[in-house]
């Protein structure tokens, strides 16, 4: 039970990679506070799955691009469990289009959720973790943030920005026992990718040296490593979980 006695906050934890991360941490004994944007039924389903593993769970509705709502999320976690040891910034959106067709609103929406949201959450927990002299922050970036992708200028910018913030904050917090790392998933089997045409899925799979799409659990296990004490001397790093796609 490597996370026993610890509390984790997971943004975007109601489904997909976020849910898998919640379950990975709960299986290790962590209390899990997950935030969700709008699907309360899915969020409560995740809470029930967390509790079935013997851990405690709490779902909080939160728009991570709102400082006030992020502060309320952090207060809820501290009121429920007394501390926050782990933050996983997973919440994110896509608004894909070629740049000539991409609206300013779609660009702003992706930057607000994916980049500003991670910033606000890290800012909100940093003071707590510095005071504790302990903390693990794991940010979800993307293979797209490492190598770009046509039709995803906004998403790639947000995920590359997450990497820059990860490395910068790692330098700020390292002396107080707080690590900050990122995981960059490749093509993962989620609701989002399931909606793609079969031709697009086949093309993506063909670009992966391991010859298969990843699973949310593949990503969650990497997050679990970086959130645990086995990674105590690892900070400012980006771990690609992509079957070799970006190498």
mmCIF file of C-alpha atoms in Angstrom:
data_model
loop_
_atom_site.group_PDB
_atom_site.id
_atom_site.type_symbol
_atom_site.label_atom_id
_atom_site.label_comp_id
_atom_site.label_asym_id
_atom_site.label_seq_id
_atom_site.Cartn_x
_atom_site.Cartn_y
_atom_site.Cartn_z
ATOM 1 C CA UNK A 1 0.000 0.000 0.000
ATOM 2 C CA UNK A 2 2.532 2.575 -1.177
ATOM 3 C CA UNK A 3 0.071 5.485 -0.961
ATOM 4 C CA UNK A 4 -1.475 4.588 2.380
ATOM 5 C CA UNK A 5 -2.245 7.694 4.437
ATOM 6 C CA UNK A 6 -1.798 9.979 1.440
ATOM 7 C CA UNK A 7 -4.379 12.089 -0.350
ATOM 8 C CA UNK A 8 -4.448 12.607 -4.100
ATOM 9 C CA UNK A 9 -6.292 15.197 -6.169
ATOM 10 C CA UNK A 10 -6.940 14.070 -9.748
ATOM 11 C CA UNK A 11 -8.457 16.531 -12.209
ATOM 12 C CA UNK A 12 -10.639 15.137 -14.971
ATOM 13 C CA UNK A 13 -11.006 11.940 -12.968
ATOM 14 C CA UNK A 14 -14.460 10.821 -14.045
ATOM 15 C CA UNK A 15 -13.449 8.639 -16.999
ATOM 16 C CA UNK A 16 -10.669 7.494 -19.318
ATOM 17 C CA UNK A 17 -7.109 8.101 -18.194
ATOM 18 C CA UNK A 18 -8.275 10.129 -15.200
ATOM 19 C CA UNK A 19 -10.417 7.276 -13.872
ATOM 20 C CA UNK A 20 -7.574 4.788 -14.379
ATOM 21 C CA UNK A 21 -5.257 7.091 -12.402
ATOM 22 C CA UNK A 22 -7.814 7.357 -9.580
ATOM 23 C CA UNK A 23 -8.020 3.577 -9.373
ATOM 24 C CA UNK A 24 -4.240 3.122 -9.529
ATOM 25 C CA UNK A 25 -3.755 5.488 -6.594
ATOM 26 C CA UNK A 26 -6.702 4.037 -4.649
ATOM 27 C CA UNK A 27 -5.319 0.523 -5.109
ATOM 28 C CA UNK A 28 -2.187 1.789 -3.398
ATOM 29 C CA UNK A 29 -4.189 3.092 -0.447
ATOM 30 C CA UNK A 30 -4.610 6.776 -1.287
ATOM 31 C CA UNK A 31 -7.672 8.847 -0.527
ATOM 32 C CA UNK A 32 -8.794 10.237 -3.900
ATOM 33 C CA UNK A 33 -10.451 13.581 -4.584
ATOM 34 C CA UNK A 34 -11.428 13.782 -8.220
ATOM 35 C CA UNK A 35 -12.800 16.779 -10.024
ATOM 36 C CA UNK A 36 -15.101 16.674 -13.005
ATOM 37 C CA UNK A 37 -16.490 19.260 -15.410
ATOM 38 C CA UNK A 38 -20.061 18.117 -15.880
ATOM 39 C CA UNK A 39 -20.690 14.360 -15.892
ATOM 40 C CA UNK A 40 -21.662 13.772 -12.265
ATOM 41 C CA UNK A 41 -22.881 10.232 -12.915
ATOM 42 C CA UNK A 42 -19.492 9.197 -14.304
ATOM 43 C CA UNK A 43 -17.717 10.942 -11.436
ATOM 44 C CA UNK A 44 -19.779 9.117 -8.826
ATOM 45 C CA UNK A 45 -19.132 5.848 -10.644
ATOM 46 C CA UNK A 46 -15.413 6.497 -10.240
ATOM 47 C CA UNK A 47 -15.913 7.262 -6.538
ATOM 48 C CA UNK A 48 -17.710 3.941 -6.083
ATOM 49 C CA UNK A 49 -14.863 2.130 -7.869
ATOM 50 C CA UNK A 50 -12.335 3.870 -5.606
ATOM 51 C CA UNK A 51 -14.283 2.853 -2.506
ATOM 52 C CA UNK A 52 -14.577 -0.727 -3.756
ATOM 53 C CA UNK A 53 -10.786 -0.852 -3.510
ATOM 54 C CA UNK A 54 -10.963 0.071 0.161
ATOM 55 C CA UNK A 55 -9.992 3.729 -0.249
ATOM 56 C CA UNK A 56 -11.994 6.891 0.365
ATOM 57 C CA UNK A 57 -13.233 8.968 -2.567
ATOM 58 C CA UNK A 58 -14.774 12.372 -3.115
ATOM 59 C CA UNK A 59 -16.031 13.961 -6.335
ATOM 60 C CA UNK A 60 -16.038 17.754 -6.699
ATOM 61 C CA UNK A 61 -17.366 19.654 -9.671
ATOM 62 C CA UNK A 62 -14.751 22.126 -10.852
ATOM 63 C CA UNK A 63 -13.842 24.191 -13.895
ATOM 64 C CA UNK A 64 -10.063 24.101 -13.643
ATOM 65 C CA UNK A 65 -9.748 27.309 -15.674
ATOM 66 C CA UNK A 66 -11.418 29.200 -12.787
ATOM 67 C CA UNK A 67 -9.105 30.179 -9.920
ATOM 68 C CA UNK A 68 -12.034 30.438 -7.512
ATOM 69 C CA UNK A 69 -13.265 26.939 -8.350
ATOM 70 C CA UNK A 70 -9.765 25.459 -8.102
ATOM 71 C CA UNK A 71 -9.308 27.063 -4.688
ATOM 72 C CA UNK A 72 -12.653 25.574 -3.633
ATOM 73 C CA UNK A 73 -11.524 22.141 -4.876
ATOM 74 C CA UNK A 74 -8.363 22.347 -2.784
ATOM 75 C CA UNK A 75 -10.308 23.492 0.277
ATOM 76 C CA UNK A 76 -12.709 20.561 -0.136
ATOM 77 C CA UNK A 77 -9.806 18.099 -0.285
ATOM 78 C CA UNK A 78 -8.131 19.544 2.804
ATOM 79 C CA UNK A 79 -11.407 19.687 4.746
ATOM 80 C CA UNK A 80 -12.120 16.055 3.897
ATOM 81 C CA UNK A 81 -8.666 14.543 4.405
ATOM 82 C CA UNK A 82 -6.426 17.127 6.091
ATOM 83 C CA UNK A 83 -3.725 17.360 3.423
ATOM 84 C CA UNK A 84 -2.852 16.936 -0.253
ATOM 85 C CA UNK A 85 0.158 14.784 -1.088
ATOM 86 C CA UNK A 86 -0.381 14.127 -4.792
ATOM 87 C CA UNK A 87 -1.747 16.289 -7.588
ATOM 88 C CA UNK A 88 -2.409 14.795 -11.011
ATOM 89 C CA UNK A 89 -3.333 17.372 -13.645
ATOM 90 C CA UNK A 90 -5.291 15.348 -16.171
ATOM 91 C CA UNK A 91 -8.252 17.563 -17.115
ATOM 92 C CA UNK A 92 -8.192 18.670 -20.727
ATOM 93 C CA UNK A 93 -10.177 19.355 -23.870
ATOM 94 C CA UNK A 94 -9.606 19.328 -27.624
ATOM 95 C CA UNK A 95 -10.943 21.653 -30.317
ATOM 96 C CA UNK A 96 -9.132 20.331 -33.383
ATOM 97 C CA UNK A 97 -8.933 22.112 -36.720
ATOM 98 C CA UNK A 98 -6.426 23.358 -39.247
ATOM 99 C CA UNK A 99 -5.087 26.735 -38.201
ATOM 100 C CA UNK A 100 -6.802 28.582 -41.071
ATOM 101 C CA UNK A 101 -10.144 27.275 -39.791
ATOM 102 C CA UNK A 102 -9.427 27.418 -36.080
ATOM 103 C CA UNK A 103 -11.373 30.096 -34.256
ATOM 104 C CA UNK A 104 -9.856 32.264 -31.578
ATOM 105 C CA UNK A 105 -12.485 30.883 -29.199
ATOM 106 C CA UNK A 106 -11.359 27.305 -29.837
ATOM 107 C CA UNK A 107 -7.739 28.256 -29.281
ATOM 108 C CA UNK A 108 -8.557 30.045 -26.038
ATOM 109 C CA UNK A 109 -10.747 27.210 -24.736
ATOM 110 C CA UNK A 110 -7.980 24.629 -25.090
ATOM 111 C CA UNK A 111 -5.304 26.873 -23.563
ATOM 112 C CA UNK A 112 -7.619 27.762 -20.665
ATOM 113 C CA UNK A 113 -8.454 24.165 -19.758
ATOM 114 C CA UNK A 114 -5.192 22.399 -20.533
ATOM 115 C CA UNK A 115 -2.548 24.984 -19.678
ATOM 116 C CA UNK A 116 -4.108 27.586 -17.392
ATOM 117 C CA UNK A 117 -5.955 24.843 -15.534
ATOM 118 C CA UNK A 118 -2.738 22.999 -14.734
ATOM 119 C CA UNK A 119 -1.117 26.283 -13.671
ATOM 120 C CA UNK A 120 -3.956 27.150 -11.294
ATOM 121 C CA UNK A 121 -3.982 23.700 -9.710
ATOM 122 C CA UNK A 122 -0.212 23.660 -9.211
ATOM 123 C CA UNK A 123 -0.301 27.143 -7.729
ATOM 124 C CA UNK A 124 -3.087 26.157 -5.344
ATOM 125 C CA UNK A 125 -1.311 23.081 -3.942
ATOM 126 C CA UNK A 126 2.275 24.371 -3.990
ATOM 127 C CA UNK A 127 1.990 26.302 -0.723
ATOM 128 C CA UNK A 128 0.550 23.245 1.037
ATOM 129 C CA UNK A 129 3.243 20.943 -0.290
ATOM 130 C CA UNK A 130 6.039 23.363 0.595
ATOM 131 C CA UNK A 131 4.726 23.582 4.146
ATOM 132 C CA UNK A 132 4.533 19.777 4.355
ATOM 133 C CA UNK A 133 7.982 19.491 2.770
ATOM 134 C CA UNK A 134 6.497 16.724 0.668
ATOM 135 C CA UNK A 135 4.522 16.473 -2.534
ATOM 136 C CA UNK A 136 4.187 14.784 -5.886
ATOM 137 C CA UNK A 137 2.839 16.685 -8.891
ATOM 138 C CA UNK A 138 2.289 14.755 -12.125
ATOM 139 C CA UNK A 139 1.081 16.628 -15.199
ATOM 140 C CA UNK A 140 -0.478 14.941 -18.213
ATOM 141 C CA UNK A 141 1.149 16.282 -21.361
ATOM 142 C CA UNK A 142 0.994 14.433 -24.699
ATOM 143 C CA UNK A 143 3.140 13.031 -27.462
ATOM 144 C CA UNK A 144 1.634 15.909 -29.472
ATOM 145 C CA UNK A 145 3.393 18.341 -27.136
ATOM 146 C CA UNK A 146 6.698 16.663 -28.008
ATOM 147 C CA UNK A 147 6.390 16.440 -31.770
ATOM 148 C CA UNK A 148 3.329 18.450 -32.879
ATOM 149 C CA UNK A 149 0.407 17.299 -34.969
ATOM 150 C CA UNK A 150 -1.401 18.798 -37.942
ATOM 151 C CA UNK A 151 -4.804 20.147 -36.976
ATOM 152 C CA UNK A 152 -3.888 20.489 -33.304
ATOM 153 C CA UNK A 153 -1.965 23.748 -33.027
ATOM 154 C CA UNK A 154 -3.936 24.719 -29.916
ATOM 155 C CA UNK A 155 -3.670 21.313 -28.229
ATOM 156 C CA UNK A 156 0.036 20.937 -29.065
ATOM 157 C CA UNK A 157 0.752 24.420 -27.706
ATOM 158 C CA UNK A 158 -1.070 23.636 -24.467
ATOM 159 C CA UNK A 159 0.707 20.323 -23.953
ATOM 160 C CA UNK A 160 4.136 21.723 -24.832
ATOM 161 C CA UNK A 161 3.417 24.515 -22.365
ATOM 162 C CA UNK A 162 2.649 21.933 -19.681
ATOM 163 C CA UNK A 163 6.144 20.509 -20.191
ATOM 164 C CA UNK A 164 7.696 23.954 -19.784
ATOM 165 C CA UNK A 165 5.732 24.576 -16.589
ATOM 166 C CA UNK A 166 6.672 21.140 -15.270
ATOM 167 C CA UNK A 167 10.387 21.773 -15.657
ATOM 168 C CA UNK A 168 10.188 25.296 -14.257
ATOM 169 C CA UNK A 169 8.165 24.351 -11.177
ATOM 170 C CA UNK A 170 10.409 21.341 -10.566
ATOM 171 C CA UNK A 171 13.281 23.788 -10.121
ATOM 172 C CA UNK A 172 11.238 25.971 -7.768
ATOM 173 C CA UNK A 173 10.093 23.181 -5.440
ATOM 174 C CA UNK A 174 12.878 20.584 -5.488
ATOM 175 C CA UNK A 175 14.670 21.774 -2.338
ATOM 176 C CA UNK A 176 11.506 21.207 -0.258
ATOM 177 C CA UNK A 177 10.960 17.567 -1.187
ATOM 178 C CA UNK A 178 8.345 18.249 -3.860
ATOM 179 C CA UNK A 179 8.786 16.626 -7.262
ATOM 180 C CA UNK A 180 7.115 17.763 -10.476
ATOM 181 C CA UNK A 181 7.054 15.492 -13.513
ATOM 182 C CA UNK A 182 5.017 14.935 -16.652
ATOM 183 C CA UNK A 183 3.654 11.930 -18.499
ATOM 184 C CA UNK A 184 3.210 12.226 -22.263
ATOM 185 C CA UNK A 185 0.710 9.626 -23.491
ATOM 186 C CA UNK A 186 0.582 8.591 -27.117
ATOM 187 C CA UNK A 187 -2.478 7.138 -28.827
ATOM 188 C CA UNK A 188 -4.582 5.745 -25.972
ATOM 189 C CA UNK A 189 -7.876 3.832 -26.099
ATOM 190 C CA UNK A 190 -10.374 6.318 -24.629
ATOM 191 C CA UNK A 191 -13.842 7.613 -25.466
ATOM 192 C CA UNK A 192 -12.178 10.383 -27.457
ATOM 193 C CA UNK A 193 -10.150 8.074 -29.689
ATOM 194 C CA UNK A 194 -13.023 5.580 -30.013
ATOM 195 C CA UNK A 195 -14.983 8.241 -31.898
ATOM 196 C CA UNK A 196 -12.344 8.510 -34.629
ATOM 197 C CA UNK A 197 -12.905 6.931 -38.056
ATOM 198 C CA UNK A 198 -11.406 3.485 -38.436
ATOM 199 C CA UNK A 199 -9.019 4.802 -41.116
ATOM 200 C CA UNK A 200 -7.585 7.322 -38.640
ATOM 201 C CA UNK A 201 -7.209 4.689 -35.931
ATOM 202 C CA UNK A 202 -5.445 2.317 -38.326
ATOM 203 C CA UNK A 203 -3.072 5.037 -39.481
ATOM 204 C CA UNK A 204 -2.230 5.937 -35.883
ATOM 205 C CA UNK A 205 -1.637 2.315 -34.949
ATOM 206 C CA UNK A 206 0.653 1.919 -37.928
ATOM 207 C CA UNK A 207 2.869 4.714 -36.600
ATOM 208 C CA UNK A 208 3.421 2.987 -33.243
ATOM 209 C CA UNK A 209 6.500 0.730 -33.120
ATOM 210 C CA UNK A 210 4.832 -1.563 -30.557
ATOM 211 C CA UNK A 211 1.950 -2.046 -32.985
ATOM 212 C CA UNK A 212 -0.918 -1.390 -30.589
ATOM 213 C CA UNK A 213 -2.792 1.452 -28.988
ATOM 214 C CA UNK A 214 -2.140 2.134 -25.336
ATOM 215 C CA UNK A 215 -4.641 1.687 -22.530
ATOM 216 C CA UNK A 216 -5.557 4.117 -19.755
ATOM 217 C CA UNK A 217 -3.965 1.657 -17.346
ATOM 218 C CA UNK A 218 -0.639 1.916 -19.195
ATOM 219 C CA UNK A 219 -0.654 5.636 -18.456
ATOM 220 C CA UNK A 220 -1.943 5.230 -14.909
ATOM 221 C CA UNK A 221 0.905 2.917 -13.967
ATOM 222 C CA UNK A 222 3.435 5.518 -15.122
ATOM 223 C CA UNK A 223 1.634 8.190 -13.107
ATOM 224 C CA UNK A 224 1.659 5.866 -10.108
ATOM 225 C CA UNK A 225 5.411 5.440 -10.366
ATOM 226 C CA UNK A 226 6.052 9.182 -10.492
ATOM 227 C CA UNK A 227 3.618 9.777 -7.625
ATOM 228 C CA UNK A 228 5.321 7.232 -5.382
ATOM 229 C CA UNK A 229 8.395 7.256 -3.197
ATOM 230 C CA UNK A 230 10.281 5.077 -5.689
ATOM 231 C CA UNK A 231 10.541 8.242 -7.825
ATOM 232 C CA UNK A 232 11.707 10.476 -4.968
ATOM 233 C CA UNK A 233 14.868 11.452 -6.893
ATOM 234 C CA UNK A 234 13.066 12.023 -10.199
ATOM 235 C CA UNK A 235 11.917 15.555 -10.997
ATOM 236 C CA UNK A 236 11.514 17.780 -14.042
ATOM 237 C CA UNK A 237 11.201 14.772 -16.337
ATOM 238 C CA UNK A 238 8.817 13.829 -19.145
ATOM 239 C CA UNK A 239 7.961 10.141 -19.375
ATOM 240 C CA UNK A 240 6.498 9.206 -22.768
ATOM 241 C CA UNK A 241 3.957 6.380 -22.607
ATOM 242 C CA UNK A 242 3.447 5.920 -26.320
ATOM 243 C CA UNK A 243 4.728 2.541 -27.494
ATOM 244 C CA UNK A 244 7.720 4.280 -29.065
ATOM 245 C CA UNK A 245 5.622 6.683 -31.158
ATOM 246 C CA UNK A 246 7.646 9.820 -30.407
ATOM 247 C CA UNK A 247 11.182 8.442 -30.259
#
